[in-house]
Each structure stands twice: as structure tokens, then as C-alpha cells.
Amino acid sequence: MKKSNVVKRQMVFSRQFSKRHIFGRLGTYGCETRVFAGRDLFGSKLNFSMIHGELRLLGGWPLFVKSHRIEAGHVCAFMFQEEEEGELSLRVHVLGTMPVPTI
């Protein structure tokens, strides 16, 4: 995770990623979804929004980051899943750390 992904009020996924993996599911609209991390069974409700072709996680991202102790330098895998009810959920796996380059 870059520092900007941790300290900003939103998490932005690239246009290329959004178009390839998410756009077909959400279209040009957003939705509320559950985001899970680690062994969390209940998840946190966050809002997805498509802005200028980029998927953004809004409304609760800073609290999610703080609650799960996600820091700059953590390597995270984001896995989108269809739930039984047809809703989209997201599981965040924190895989470890690597040095964050300073500019």
C-alpha cells in the first residue's frame, strides 16, 4: 500500500483494473458492499463508486484501514466475490510488508 492509499479518505483502483474486473458488475453506478479482512466474519459496509472510470472505495475506508492496522508498505490482495444473494463483496488480504520508496 502506498501512503496515499492509507491516509486518504478513499481507495482508488486503476481504470484498467476497474474496466477489466469490475465495470461489468457495477456498470457506471456504485453500490454498498461488505469489505472483509483477516478472519473478520462480519465485514464493514463501504460504498463503491465509479468516478471517471475508476472504482473507488468510499464511506468508511479510513476506519477500515485503522481497524485492520493497514499501513504504508503492506502488500494487500483484493479479492472480489459474488455472495449467495448476488451481492458483491471484497476480501482484503494483508500479505506482508515491503519498503515504500521515498521520492
C-alpha atoms as one frame of an Amber mdcrd trajectory, in Angstrom:
protein
   0.000   0.000   0.000   1.200   3.456  -0.846   0.949   6.092   1.824  -1.792
   7.819  -0.197  -3.908   4.616  -0.110  -3.695   4.591   3.667  -4.148   8.264
   4.583  -6.723   9.393   2.020 -10.456   9.061   2.549 -10.773   6.656  -0.380
  -9.038   3.753  -2.070  -8.808   4.142  -5.858  -8.447   1.191  -8.233  -6.956
   1.913 -11.658  -9.139   2.418 -14.733  -7.607  -0.662 -16.361  -8.367  -2.878
 -13.345 -11.834  -1.400 -12.918 -12.722  -1.888 -16.573 -11.388  -5.433 -16.743
 -12.761  -6.821 -13.481 -15.490  -4.609 -12.030 -17.176  -2.405 -14.628 -19.338
  -5.249 -15.967 -20.629  -5.952 -12.465 -21.294  -2.383 -11.323 -21.683  -0.511
 -14.602 -21.351   3.233 -14.199 -23.016   3.200 -10.799 -21.787   2.265  -7.392
 -23.130   0.148  -4.594 -22.757  -0.555  -0.918 -20.764  -3.676  -0.194 -19.176
  -5.571   2.646 -15.408  -5.496   2.924 -13.628  -8.152   4.981 -10.057  -8.505
   6.216  -8.273 -11.314   8.006 -10.627 -13.527   9.996 -13.345 -10.891  10.074
 -16.677 -12.701   9.626 -18.998  -9.690   9.590 -17.176  -7.156   7.419 -17.533
  -3.412   7.208 -20.039  -1.691   4.946 -18.325   0.603   2.461 -19.535   2.320
  -0.672 -18.136   1.659  -4.122 -18.428   4.405  -6.672 -17.323   4.612 -10.300
 -15.803   8.049 -10.940 -14.135   8.802 -14.281 -13.872   5.080 -14.980 -12.080
   4.338 -11.706 -13.549   2.232  -8.929 -13.306   3.992  -5.573 -13.943   2.661
  -2.100 -15.548   5.462  -0.105 -17.508   5.958   3.072 -15.581   4.126   5.749
 -12.231   3.378   4.108 -10.179   5.322   6.732 -11.899   3.476   9.594 -11.402
   0.136   7.825  -7.672   0.878   7.398  -7.325   1.877  11.053  -9.363  -1.065
  12.382  -7.276  -3.597  10.474  -3.953  -1.839  11.096  -3.174  -1.483   7.391
  -0.062   0.633   6.904   2.014   2.048   4.084   4.293  -0.727   2.847   1.801
  -3.540   3.427   1.211  -5.755   0.418  -2.536  -6.316   0.067  -4.505  -8.596
  -2.234  -8.057  -7.520  -3.062 -10.425 -10.377  -3.940 -13.889  -9.555  -5.222
 -16.512 -12.244  -4.619 -20.166 -12.773  -5.502 -22.193 -13.608  -2.417 -25.138
 -16.043  -2.431 -27.570 -13.123  -2.574 -25.825 -11.877  -5.732 -24.132  -9.008
  -3.934 -20.508  -8.131  -4.482 -18.128  -8.369  -1.526 -14.438  -7.661  -1.180
 -11.886  -9.502   0.924  -8.611  -7.741   1.693  -5.642  -9.989   2.485  -2.644
  -8.298   4.107   0.249 -10.435   2.871   3.223  -8.747   4.478   5.371  -5.674
   4.137   7.869  -4.222   1.748   9.764  -0.935   1.870   7.906   2.060   0.475
  10.144   4.108  -1.840  10.508   7.740  -0.875  10.562  10.337  -3.574
